[in-house]
Coordinates of C-alpha atoms in Angstrom, one line a residue:
Chain Z
M1 CA 115.4 -56.9 -85.7
S2 CA 113.1 -55.7 -88.5
E3 CA 110.5 -58.0 -87.0
T4 CA 109.9 -55.5 -84.2
N5 CA 109.2 -52.6 -86.4
G6 CA 105.5 -52.8 -85.6
V7 CA 106.2 -52.1 -82.0
R8 CA 106.0 -48.5 -81.1
R9 CA 109.2 -47.7 -79.3
K10 CA 109.3 -45.7 -76.1
V11 CA 110.1 -42.2 -77.2
A12 CA 111.9 -39.9 -74.8
P13 CA 110.3 -36.5 -74.3
A14 CA 111.3 -34.3 -77.2
P15 CA 114.2 -32.1 -76.3
A16 CA 113.9 -28.4 -77.0
L17 CA 114.8 -27.4 -80.5
D18 CA 117.7 -25.1 -80.9
D19 CA 118.3 -22.6 -83.7
R20 CA 120.1 -25.0 -85.9
D21 CA 117.3 -27.5 -85.6
R22 CA 114.8 -24.9 -86.6
T23 CA 116.9 -23.9 -89.5
L24 CA 117.2 -27.5 -90.6
L25 CA 113.5 -28.0 -90.3
A26 CA 112.8 -24.9 -92.3
L27 CA 115.2 -26.1 -95.1
L28 CA 113.8 -29.6 -95.1
A29 CA 110.2 -28.4 -95.1
E30 CA 111.1 -26.5 -98.2
D31 CA 112.9 -29.3 -99.9
A32 CA 113.4 -32.6 -98.2
T33 CA 115.8 -33.9 -100.9
R34 CA 118.6 -31.5 -99.9
S35 CA 121.9 -33.2 -99.3
Y36 CA 123.4 -33.3 -95.9
A37 CA 126.3 -31.4 -97.3
A38 CA 124.1 -28.6 -98.4
L39 CA 122.2 -28.6 -95.1
G40 CA 125.5 -28.6 -93.2
A41 CA 126.7 -25.6 -95.2
A42 CA 123.6 -23.7 -94.1
V43 CA 124.0 -24.4 -90.4
A44 CA 127.8 -24.6 -90.2
L45 CA 128.0 -28.2 -89.3
S46 CA 129.6 -31.2 -90.9
P47 CA 127.4 -33.6 -93.0
P48 CA 127.6 -36.4 -90.4
A49 CA 126.6 -33.9 -87.6
V50 CA 123.7 -32.8 -89.7
H51 CA 122.8 -36.4 -90.4
E52 CA 122.8 -37.1 -86.6
R53 CA 120.5 -34.1 -86.0
V54 CA 118.1 -35.1 -88.7
K55 CA 118.0 -38.6 -87.4
R56 CA 117.2 -37.2 -83.9
L57 CA 114.5 -35.0 -85.4
R58 CA 112.9 -38.0 -87.0
R59 CA 113.3 -40.0 -83.8
T60 CA 111.7 -37.4 -81.6
G61 CA 108.9 -36.9 -84.1
A62 CA 109.7 -33.4 -85.1
I63 CA 109.9 -34.7 -88.6
A64 CA 106.9 -36.9 -88.8
G65 CA 107.6 -38.2 -92.2
T66 CA 108.7 -37.4 -95.7
V67 CA 106.2 -37.5 -98.5
A68 CA 106.0 -36.6 -102.1
R69 CA 104.0 -33.5 -102.8
L70 CA 101.8 -34.3 -105.7
D71 CA 100.2 -31.9 -108.0
G72 CA 96.5 -32.3 -108.1
P73 CA 95.9 -31.4 -111.7
A74 CA 98.8 -33.4 -112.9
I75 CA 97.5 -36.6 -111.3
G76 CA 94.0 -36.0 -112.7
R77 CA 92.3 -34.4 -109.7
P78 CA 92.0 -30.8 -110.7
L79 CA 89.1 -29.9 -108.4
L80 CA 90.0 -28.9 -104.9
A81 CA 87.3 -27.9 -102.5
F82 CA 86.7 -27.4 -98.9
V83 CA 83.4 -28.7 -97.5
H84 CA 82.0 -27.4 -94.3
V85 CA 79.6 -29.8 -92.7
D86 CA 77.3 -29.2 -89.8
T87 CA 76.4 -32.3 -87.8
A88 CA 73.5 -32.9 -85.5
G89 CA 75.8 -33.9 -82.7
W90 CA 78.9 -35.7 -81.9
G91 CA 77.3 -38.9 -83.0
A92 CA 78.3 -38.4 -86.6
K93 CA 81.9 -37.7 -85.9
G94 CA 83.2 -41.2 -86.1
A95 CA 81.3 -41.9 -89.3
F96 CA 82.8 -38.8 -90.7
L97 CA 86.3 -39.6 -89.7
S98 CA 85.9 -42.8 -91.5
M99 CA 85.1 -40.9 -94.7
E100 CA 88.8 -40.3 -94.9
G101 CA 88.8 -43.6 -96.6
E102 CA 86.9 -42.0 -99.6
P103 CA 89.3 -41.7 -102.4
D104 CA 88.2 -38.1 -103.0
V105 CA 88.6 -37.0 -99.4
E106 CA 92.1 -35.7 -98.7
E107 CA 91.6 -34.5 -95.1
V108 CA 88.9 -34.5 -92.5
H109 CA 89.1 -32.2 -89.6
T110 CA 86.8 -31.7 -86.7
V111 CA 86.9 -28.0 -86.0
A112 CA 85.3 -25.5 -83.6
G113 CA 83.3 -22.7 -85.1
D114 CA 80.5 -22.5 -87.6
A115 CA 81.0 -25.9 -89.0
C116 CA 81.6 -29.1 -87.1
I117 CA 83.7 -30.8 -89.7
L118 CA 85.9 -29.4 -92.4
M119 CA 86.7 -31.7 -95.3
K120 CA 89.3 -31.1 -98.0
V121 CA 88.3 -32.9 -101.1
R122 CA 90.1 -33.3 -104.4
C123 CA 88.1 -34.7 -107.2
R124 CA 88.4 -35.7 -110.8
D125 CA 85.6 -33.6 -112.1
A126 CA 82.6 -31.6 -111.1
Q127 CA 80.4 -34.7 -110.9
A128 CA 82.6 -36.4 -108.3
P129 CA 81.8 -34.0 -105.5
E130 CA 78.1 -34.4 -106.2
D131 CA 78.4 -38.1 -105.5
L132 CA 80.4 -37.4 -102.4
L133 CA 77.8 -35.0 -101.2
A134 CA 75.2 -37.7 -101.6
R135 CA 77.2 -40.0 -99.4
I136 CA 77.7 -37.3 -96.8
H137 CA 73.9 -36.8 -96.7
A138 CA 73.5 -40.5 -96.3
I139 CA 75.4 -40.4 -93.0
E140 CA 73.3 -40.5 -89.9
G141 CA 73.4 -37.3 -88.0
I142 CA 73.3 -35.3 -91.2
R143 CA 70.1 -36.5 -92.7
G144 CA 66.8 -35.1 -91.8
P145 CA 65.0 -31.8 -92.3
T146 CA 66.2 -30.4 -89.0
S147 CA 69.8 -31.1 -89.4
R148 CA 71.6 -28.1 -90.8
S149 CA 73.5 -29.8 -93.5
R150 CA 75.2 -27.0 -95.2
P151 CA 78.2 -27.7 -97.3
I152 CA 80.0 -24.6 -98.3
W153 CA 82.4 -24.5 -101.1
N154 CA 85.2 -22.2 -100.3
A155 CA 87.2 -21.1 -103.2
A156 CA 90.9 -20.6 -103.0
P157 CA 93.4 -19.6 -105.7
G158 CA 95.5 -22.2 -107.2
P159 CA 97.4 -23.3 -110.3
C160 CA 94.5 -24.8 -112.1
P161 CA 93.5 -23.1 -115.3
R162 CA 90.1 -21.6 -115.2
T163 CA 87.3 -22.8 -117.3
E164 CA 84.5 -20.9 -118.9
A165 CA 82.1 -22.3 -116.4
G166 CA 83.1 -20.1 -113.6
T167 CA 81.2 -16.9 -113.3
A168 CA 79.5 -17.0 -110.0
A169 CA 82.4 -16.8 -107.6
Q170 CA 84.9 -14.0 -107.9
P171 CA 87.3 -14.8 -110.6
V172 CA 90.7 -15.6 -109.2
D173 CA 94.0 -15.1 -111.0
A174 CA 95.1 -18.7 -111.0
P175 CA 98.8 -18.8 -111.5
R176 CA 99.7 -21.6 -113.9
S177 CA 103.3 -22.3 -112.9
R178 CA 104.3 -23.8 -109.6
T179 CA 106.8 -21.1 -108.9
T180 CA 104.4 -18.3 -109.1
S181 CA 101.8 -20.1 -107.2
R182 CA 104.2 -20.7 -104.4
H183 CA 104.8 -17.0 -104.1
R184 CA 101.1 -16.5 -104.0
E185 CA 100.6 -18.8 -101.1
R186 CA 103.0 -17.0 -98.9
G187 CA 100.9 -13.9 -99.2
P188 CA 97.5 -13.6 -97.7
M189 CA 94.9 -15.9 -99.2
P190 CA 92.3 -13.9 -101.0
Y191 CA 89.1 -14.5 -99.2
L192 CA 86.3 -15.6 -101.4
P193 CA 82.7 -15.4 -100.5
D194 CA 81.3 -18.7 -99.2
A195 CA 78.5 -20.0 -101.3
T196 CA 75.7 -21.5 -99.4
I197 CA 73.8 -24.4 -100.8
S198 CA 70.9 -26.4 -99.6
G199 CA 70.8 -30.0 -99.4
P200 CA 67.8 -31.9 -100.7
S201 CA 65.7 -31.5 -97.6
T202 CA 67.4 -28.7 -95.7
P203 CA 65.9 -25.3 -95.2
S204 CA 67.6 -22.5 -96.9
H205 CA 70.2 -20.6 -94.9
P206 CA 71.4 -17.1 -95.2
A207 CA 74.7 -16.6 -96.9
H208 CA 77.8 -16.8 -94.8
P209 CA 78.1 -13.5 -93.0
K210 CA 81.7 -12.9 -94.0
G211 CA 80.9 -13.3 -97.7
H212 CA 78.8 -10.9 -99.5
A213 CA 75.4 -12.1 -100.2
M214 CA 75.3 -14.5 -103.0
P215 CA 72.3 -15.3 -105.1
R216 CA 70.9 -18.6 -104.1
Q217 CA 72.3 -21.3 -106.1
T218 CA 71.6 -24.9 -106.8
R219 CA 74.2 -27.3 -105.7
R220 CA 75.1 -28.2 -109.2
S221 CA 75.8 -24.6 -110.1
I222 CA 78.0 -24.2 -107.0
L223 CA 80.0 -27.2 -108.0
A224 CA 80.4 -25.9 -111.4
T225 CA 81.7 -22.8 -109.9
G226 CA 84.0 -24.7 -107.7
A227 CA 85.4 -26.5 -110.7
A228 CA 86.1 -23.2 -112.2
A229 CA 87.4 -21.0 -109.6
V230 CA 88.8 -23.0 -107.0
L231 CA 92.0 -24.5 -106.8
A232 CA 94.6 -25.3 -104.9
A233 CA 97.3 -24.1 -102.9
P234 CA 99.9 -26.6 -104.0
M235 CA 101.9 -26.4 -100.8
L236 CA 101.5 -29.5 -98.7
I237 CA 99.3 -31.1 -101.2
R238 CA 98.4 -34.5 -100.1
P239 CA 95.9 -35.8 -102.6
A240 CA 94.1 -38.7 -101.2
A241 CA 95.5 -42.0 -102.3
A242 CA 98.8 -40.3 -102.7
Q243 CA 100.0 -40.5 -99.1
T244 CA 101.0 -44.1 -98.9
L245 CA 101.8 -46.0 -95.7
A246 CA 104.2 -48.9 -95.9
P247 CA 102.1 -52.1 -95.4
T248 CA 102.8 -54.1 -92.4
P249 CA 104.5 -57.4 -93.4
T250 CA 103.7 -60.6 -91.7
M251 CA 106.5 -61.4 -89.2
R252 CA 108.3 -64.6 -89.1
G253 CA 106.7 -66.9 -86.5
G254 CA 103.8 -64.5 -86.2
A255 CA 101.2 -67.3 -86.9
N256 CA 102.7 -69.7 -84.4
N257 CA 100.0 -71.2 -82.1
Y258 CA 97.3 -69.1 -83.9
R259 CA 93.8 -70.4 -83.3
P260 CA 91.5 -69.6 -86.3
G261 CA 88.3 -68.1 -85.2
A262 CA 89.1 -67.4 -81.6
P263 CA 86.0 -65.7 -80.1
I264 CA 85.6 -62.0 -79.7
V265 CA 85.9 -61.4 -75.9
E266 CA 85.6 -58.5 -73.6
R267 CA 88.9 -59.4 -72.0
I268 CA 91.3 -62.3 -72.1
G269 CA 91.4 -64.0 -68.7
G270 CA 91.9 -61.7 -65.7
G271 CA 93.4 -58.8 -67.6
G272 CA 95.9 -56.3 -66.3
F273 CA 97.9 -55.9 -69.5
W274 CA 96.7 -53.9 -72.5
T275 CA 97.4 -54.6 -76.1
S276 CA 96.3 -51.8 -78.4
G277 CA 96.9 -50.3 -81.8
T278 CA 95.4 -49.1 -85.0
V279 CA 94.4 -50.7 -88.3
R280 CA 94.8 -48.6 -91.3
R281 CA 94.7 -49.0 -95.1
A282 CA 98.0 -48.9 -96.9
S283 CA 97.0 -46.8 -99.8
D284 CA 96.1 -43.7 -97.9
G285 CA 96.3 -44.4 -94.2
A286 CA 92.6 -44.3 -93.7
P287 CA 91.5 -46.0 -90.4
L288 CA 89.6 -49.2 -90.9
P289 CA 86.7 -49.7 -88.5
G290 CA 85.2 -53.0 -87.5
R291 CA 88.3 -55.1 -88.3
R292 CA 88.8 -58.3 -86.3
I293 CA 92.2 -58.6 -84.6
Q294 CA 93.1 -61.8 -82.6
V295 CA 95.7 -61.5 -79.8
W296 CA 97.5 -64.3 -78.0
A297 CA 100.6 -64.7 -75.9
H298 CA 102.3 -66.7 -73.2
T299 CA 101.0 -64.9 -70.1
T300 CA 100.8 -65.4 -66.4
E301 CA 97.6 -67.4 -67.0
G302 CA 98.6 -69.8 -69.8
H303 CA 100.8 -70.9 -72.6
E304 CA 100.5 -69.6 -76.1
R305 CA 98.9 -72.9 -77.3
D306 CA 96.1 -72.7 -74.7
A307 CA 92.7 -71.6 -75.9
R308 CA 92.3 -69.4 -72.9
S309 CA 95.3 -67.3 -73.9
H310 CA 93.5 -66.3 -77.1
G311 CA 90.9 -63.6 -77.8
A312 CA 89.8 -61.3 -80.5
T313 CA 88.4 -57.8 -80.7
R314 CA 87.3 -55.3 -83.4
T315 CA 88.5 -51.9 -84.3
D316 CA 86.3 -48.9 -83.4
A317 CA 85.2 -46.2 -85.8
D318 CA 88.6 -44.6 -85.6
G319 CA 90.3 -47.9 -86.6
V320 CA 91.6 -48.4 -83.0
F321 CA 91.6 -51.7 -81.1
R322 CA 92.3 -52.3 -77.5
I323 CA 92.1 -55.5 -75.6
E324 CA 92.9 -56.4 -72.0
M325 CA 94.7 -59.6 -71.2
P326 CA 96.9 -61.2 -68.5
Q327 CA 100.5 -59.9 -68.2
I328 CA 102.8 -61.2 -71.0
V329 CA 105.8 -63.0 -69.6
P330 CA 109.0 -64.0 -71.5
A331 CA 108.6 -67.3 -73.3
F332 CA 110.9 -69.0 -75.8
G333 CA 113.5 -66.4 -74.9
Q334 CA 111.6 -63.2 -75.5
P335 CA 108.7 -61.4 -74.0
H336 CA 106.4 -61.2 -77.1
G337 CA 102.9 -61.1 -78.2
H338 CA 101.1 -62.4 -81.3
L339 CA 98.5 -60.5 -83.3
A340 CA 96.6 -61.6 -86.4
Y341 CA 94.4 -59.9 -88.9
D342 CA 92.9 -62.9 -90.7
A343 CA 91.0 -62.1 -93.9
D344 CA 89.1 -65.4 -93.6
Y345 CA 87.4 -64.2 -90.4
D346 CA 86.7 -60.7 -91.4
D347 CA 84.8 -59.0 -94.2
G348 CA 87.8 -59.7 -96.3
G349 CA 89.1 -57.1 -98.7
F350 CA 92.5 -57.1 -97.1
R351 CA 95.4 -59.5 -96.9
T352 CA 96.0 -61.5 -93.8
V353 CA 98.8 -60.3 -91.6
F354 CA 100.4 -62.2 -88.6
L355 CA 102.6 -60.2 -86.2
R356 CA 105.0 -61.2 -83.4
P357 CA 106.1 -58.0 -81.7
V358 CA 108.8 -58.3 -79.0
M359 CA 108.3 -56.1 -76.0
P360 CA 111.1 -53.6 -75.3
S361 CA 111.1 -54.8 -71.7
A362 CA 109.5 -57.7 -69.9
A363 CA 108.3 -55.3 -67.3
D364 CA 106.0 -53.5 -69.7
T365 CA 102.3 -53.6 -69.0
T366 CA 101.2 -52.4 -72.5
L367 CA 102.0 -53.4 -76.0
R368 CA 101.2 -51.2 -79.0
V369 CA 101.0 -52.6 -82.4
D370 CA 99.8 -50.9 -85.6
F371 CA 98.5 -52.7 -88.7
V372 CA 98.7 -51.2 -92.2
L373 CA 96.7 -53.5 -94.4
V374 CA 96.9 -54.1 -98.2
P375 CA 93.8 -54.6 -100.2
A376 CA 93.6 -58.3 -101.3
Chain N
M1 CA 139.5 -75.1 -60.4
A2 CA 137.3 -78.1 -60.2
L3 CA 135.6 -77.0 -57.1
G4 CA 135.0 -73.5 -58.5
A5 CA 133.4 -75.1 -61.6
V6 CA 131.2 -77.3 -59.5
L7 CA 130.1 -74.3 -57.4
L8 CA 129.4 -72.2 -60.5
I9 CA 127.4 -75.0 -62.1
G10 CA 125.4 -75.5 -58.9
A11 CA 124.7 -71.8 -58.6
A12 CA 123.6 -71.5 -62.2
L13 CA 121.2 -74.4 -61.8
W14 CA 119.9 -73.2 -58.5
Q15 CA 119.2 -69.7 -59.8
A16 CA 117.5 -71.0 -62.9
G17 CA 115.5 -73.4 -60.7
T18 CA 114.2 -70.6 -58.6
S19 CA 113.4 -68.1 -61.4
P20 CA 110.0 -66.4 -61.0
L21 CA 109.3 -67.2 -64.6
L22 CA 108.9 -70.8 -63.7
A23 CA 105.6 -70.1 -61.9
W24 CA 103.9 -69.5 -65.3
R25 CA 105.3 -72.6 -67.0
D26 CA 104.2 -76.2 -67.4
P27 CA 106.5 -78.8 -65.7
L28 CA 107.7 -80.0 -69.1
Y29 CA 108.6 -76.5 -70.2
V30 CA 110.4 -76.0 -66.8
A31 CA 112.4 -79.2 -67.4
A32 CA 113.2 -78.2 -70.9
G33 CA 114.6 -74.9 -69.7
L34 CA 116.7 -76.5 -67.0
A35 CA 118.0 -79.1 -69.4
G36 CA 119.3 -76.2 -71.5
V37 CA 121.0 -74.7 -68.4
A38 CA 122.5 -78.1 -67.5
G39 CA 123.7 -78.4 -71.1
L40 CA 125.5 -75.1 -70.9
A41 CA 127.0 -76.1 -67.6
L42 CA 128.2 -79.4 -69.0
L43 CA 130.0 -77.5 -71.7
L44 CA 132.2 -76.0 -69.0
A45 CA 132.7 -79.4 -67.3
Q46 CA 133.6 -81.3 -70.5
P47 CA 136.9 -79.6 -71.4
L48 CA 137.9 -79.5 -67.7
L49 CA 137.4 -83.3 -67.5
I50 CA 139.2 -84.2 -70.7
G51 CA 141.9 -81.6 -70.1
G52 CA 142.9 -83.1 -66.8
A53 CA 141.8 -80.3 -64.6
V54 CA 139.8 -82.5 -62.3
T55 CA 141.8 -85.7 -62.1
P56 CA 145.6 -86.2 -62.5
R57 CA 145.1 -87.7 -65.9
P58 CA 142.4 -86.9 -68.5
A59 CA 139.2 -88.3 -67.1
R60 CA 138.1 -90.0 -70.3
R61 CA 135.4 -92.2 -68.8
L62 CA 133.9 -89.2 -66.9
H63 CA 134.1 -87.2 -70.1
A64 CA 132.2 -89.9 -72.0
M65 CA 129.6 -90.1 -69.3
A66 CA 129.2 -86.4 -69.1
G67 CA 128.9 -86.4 -72.9
A68 CA 126.0 -88.9 -72.7
A69 CA 124.4 -86.6 -70.1
L70 CA 124.9 -83.7 -72.4
A71 CA 123.2 -85.5 -75.3
A72 CA 120.3 -86.4 -73.0
A73 CA 120.0 -82.8 -71.8
V74 CA 119.9 -81.6 -75.5
A75 CA 117.3 -84.2 -76.3
L76 CA 115.1 -83.2 -73.3
H77 CA 115.6 -79.5 -74.1
V78 CA 114.4 -79.8 -77.7
A79 CA 111.7 -82.3 -76.9
G80 CA 110.3 -80.3 -74.1
L81 CA 110.2 -77.1 -76.2
W82 CA 108.7 -79.1 -79.0
V83 CA 105.7 -80.1 -76.9
T84 CA 105.4 -76.6 -75.4
S85 CA 105.2 -74.9 -78.7
P86 CA 105.8 -77.1 -81.8
P87 CA 105.7 -74.3 -84.5
D88 CA 108.4 -72.3 -82.7
V89 CA 110.7 -75.3 -82.6
V90 CA 110.0 -76.2 -86.2
D91 CA 110.9 -72.6 -87.1
V92 CA 114.2 -72.9 -85.2
L93 CA 115.1 -76.2 -86.8
L94 CA 114.3 -74.9 -90.3
F95 CA 116.4 -71.7 -89.6
R96 CA 113.5 -69.4 -90.1
S97 CA 112.9 -68.4 -86.4
P98 CA 112.3 -64.8 -85.7
T99 CA 114.5 -65.0 -82.6
P100 CA 118.1 -64.2 -83.1
F101 CA 119.2 -67.0 -80.8
G102 CA 117.1 -69.6 -82.6
A103 CA 119.6 -70.3 -85.4
W104 CA 122.5 -70.6 -82.9
G105 CA 120.5 -73.1 -81.0
A106 CA 120.0 -75.2 -84.2
V107 CA 123.7 -74.9 -85.0
A108 CA 124.5 -76.1 -81.5
L109 CA 122.1 -79.0 -81.8
W110 CA 123.6 -80.3 -85.0
A111 CA 127.1 -79.8 -83.7
A112 CA 126.2 -81.8 -80.6
V113 CA 124.7 -84.5 -82.7
A114 CA 127.8 -84.7 -84.8
A115 CA 130.1 -84.7 -81.8
A116 CA 128.1 -87.5 -80.2
L117 CA 128.0 -89.6 -83.4
L118 CA 131.8 -89.2 -83.8
A119 CA 132.3 -90.3 -80.2
L120 CA 130.1 -93.4 -80.8
A121 CA 131.9 -94.3 -84.0
R122 CA 135.4 -93.4 -82.9
H123 CA 136.8 -97.0 -82.9
R124 CA 135.8 -97.3 -86.5
L125 CA 137.3 -94.0 -87.6
P126 CA 140.9 -93.1 -88.3
P127 CA 142.2 -91.6 -85.1
R128 CA 143.1 -88.3 -86.5
L129 CA 139.7 -87.8 -88.1
W130 CA 138.0 -88.7 -84.9
R131 CA 140.0 -86.3 -82.7
V132 CA 140.0 -83.4 -85.1
G133 CA 136.3 -83.9 -86.0
H134 CA 135.2 -84.3 -82.4
V135 CA 137.1 -81.2 -81.3
A136 CA 135.9 -79.1 -84.2
C137 CA 132.3 -80.1 -83.4
A138 CA 132.8 -79.3 -79.8
G139 CA 134.2 -75.9 -80.7
V140 CA 131.2 -75.1 -82.8
L141 CA 128.9 -76.4 -80.1
V142 CA 130.4 -74.3 -77.4
V143 CA 130.4 -71.0 -79.5
A144 CA 126.9 -71.6 -80.8
T145 CA 125.6 -72.5 -77.4
V146 CA 127.1 -69.4 -75.7
L147 CA 125.6 -67.1 -78.3
H148 CA 122.3 -69.0 -78.0
A149 CA 122.2 -68.7 -74.3
W150 CA 123.4 -65.2 -74.0
L151 CA 120.7 -63.8 -76.3
I152 CA 117.9 -65.5 -74.4
Q153 CA 115.8 -63.7 -71.8
G154 CA 115.0 -66.7 -69.7
T155 CA 115.4 -68.2 -66.3
M156 CA 119.1 -68.0 -65.9
G157 CA 120.7 -65.5 -63.5
T158 CA 122.7 -62.8 -65.4
A159 CA 125.9 -63.3 -63.4
S160 CA 126.0 -67.1 -63.6
K161 CA 125.1 -67.0 -67.3
A162 CA 127.8 -64.5 -68.0
L163 CA 130.4 -66.6 -66.1
L164 CA 129.4 -69.8 -67.9
C165 CA 129.4 -68.0 -71.2
V166 CA 133.0 -66.7 -70.7
L167 CA 134.4 -69.8 -68.9
A168 CA 133.1 -72.5 -71.2
P169 CA 134.9 -71.2 -74.3
A170 CA 138.0 -70.4 -72.2
A171 CA 138.1 -73.9 -70.8
T172 CA 137.6 -75.4 -74.3
V173 CA 140.6 -73.4 -75.7
W174 CA 142.6 -74.4 -72.7
A175 CA 141.8 -78.1 -73.1
V176 CA 142.6 -78.1 -76.8
R177 CA 146.0 -76.5 -76.1
R178 CA 146.7 -78.9 -73.2
R179 CA 145.8 -81.9 -75.3
G180 CA 147.7 -80.7 -78.3
T181 CA 144.8 -81.4 -80.7
W182 CA 146.0 -78.6 -83.0
R183 CA 149.2 -80.7 -83.7
L184 CA 147.1 -83.3 -85.5
L185 CA 146.2 -80.7 -88.1
M186 CA 149.8 -80.6 -89.2
R187 CA 151.1 -82.9 -91.8
P188 CA 152.7 -86.0 -90.3
R189 CA 156.5 -85.9 -90.5
R190 CA 157.8 -88.4 -92.9
S191 CA 159.9 -90.9 -91.2
R192 CA 163.4 -90.6 -92.4
T193 CA 164.7 -93.6 -94.3
P194 CA 168.0 -94.8 -93.1

C-alpha cells in the first residue's frame, strides 16, 4: 500500500521514554549508522529488540528523521553566519519564512528577544550574503527608514581556516579537524561581540549591549570579517539544499476523474470535511506558497466525475493548503480522495503530481496530504 | 442446506440493498454494486445446484440458467461501474488499479468469461476438456471473487459477506469432489486387450 504514503497516519500519543530509549537516542544522535548489534550491546538487548524500539521511536516521532551531516566548507559553502532581523511587525513573518527557499538560507527561526527573526545562512563567499541582505531589505516590513533593519553577524568558532581578511572580530582558534571541533562544541561557545551594521536607509544603532563597543563598520567590512572569523559548529550542520525530502510520486489512479482547471473555491459544496496539507520543495523542504491544489472525491453530495465535487485552493505563505468539502464516502471499494498539483495551471516550475490517498477510516472527517514537489 | 443458502443469499442482498452508502450513489452505481453482490451469491448457489444439494440429481438446467444470470450480473457490474467512473474501470481491466482488489476483480471477470464461453461451446469440445476447463475456470472465478469482495469496503454486511466468502469456496470444493471432476485429470486406463 505504498500509495497511501502521502496520508498522515493517526499517531498514538508518544509513550514515555525509558532509560534504554534515552540511551539509544543518545547513541543514534551521535552516529545513526551504528548497527543494531552494537546498539543492543550498549543497552543489553538483542538486535531484534533494539530494532523494534528504534522502529517505535521513529513511529512516535522521537526520531524525526535521519539525515547526512554535511560539512559546509567541503561542499563549497564555507561561510556560516547568523543574521538577526528586526521586522516592523508580524506582517513580514510569512515572507521571511518563505526565505527558507533561498539556497543560502539554512534555517529561519522566529524568536523572542532583541531580534524578531534569526536566520542561519551558509554561503559560498563573502559576496553571497551581500546579495541575500539586499533581498532581505526588499521584503516589505523591513524596508523604510523607520524600520530597524539591523542584521548582526554573530561569529562562532568553526573548522574553517581563517583568512587574512579577518581582523575586526576577535580572532577565534578555528580547529581544522572535525574531531577537535567536535570537542570544542561541547564546551561553552565563546561569545563574540556582535557587530552592528546599518542598512542603506537605517539610522545607526548602538552596538549590541553584550558585546564590547565596536567601531562602526560598513556592511562590506562586516561581511569580510564574517568570512574570516566565523564558522561553523559542525554539529547538526544542515546546509541548505542538503536536507532532501523524498519527492511525492504520482499515485496510480490519482488522475482519475480529474477536471483540468477546476475553479478556486472558498468551499466545495456544503462542507463539513477538511482536506489539508503542505506543499514543499524536494531539494530542501522549503514551503511553497501560492501553489494551486485541486481536490475532488466521491462525497455525500456527488460522484467523483461531477463538476460540483471538484474545487481548487492555493497554499498560503507557509505552504499550507486547507479546503472544506462534503464528507468523503467510500466509493469503488475505498474511502479516498484525489488531489492534484498541475503544473499547467500553476506558475509552473514543478512537476505535476496526482495523489489518491486512502482514508484510514471511512468515519474520518479530515484528510491530510503533503506534497513534495520536484522542479520541472 | 438449500434453504440455508437461500436465506443467506437473501440476507446478503437485503443488507447490501439497505446500506447507508446507497444514499450517495446514482441508481446505476447502486445496481452495479448489487449485481456484484448477486454474483458472489450465485457463486454459492452454482456448486450447490450442480453438486446435487438442491435436487435429488444434479440440477443441470438450473445450473445453466443460474450461469446465465451470473454472466448478466457480471456484465451489469462492470458496465455500471464503467459509466460511474470510466478511468477507474479501465485501470482495473489493465491491471494498474491502485486498489488491491481491482486485479482480483479483473481475474474473476476473465475467469467468468472463459467459464461461460466453455459452457456455450461444450457440445463442440472434447468432454474432458470441457469439464476440466469449466471447473478450473470456476475455481479461479470463486477464489478471485472472494478475494475481490473481501477487500472491498462497500455496501455488503460484514457477517453475510464473510459467510459467503467462506461458504462459496467450500461449496465449490464439495461439488468438485462429489462430481469426481478430479478423476478426469488422471490418464484414462487403457482397455485391456483380450
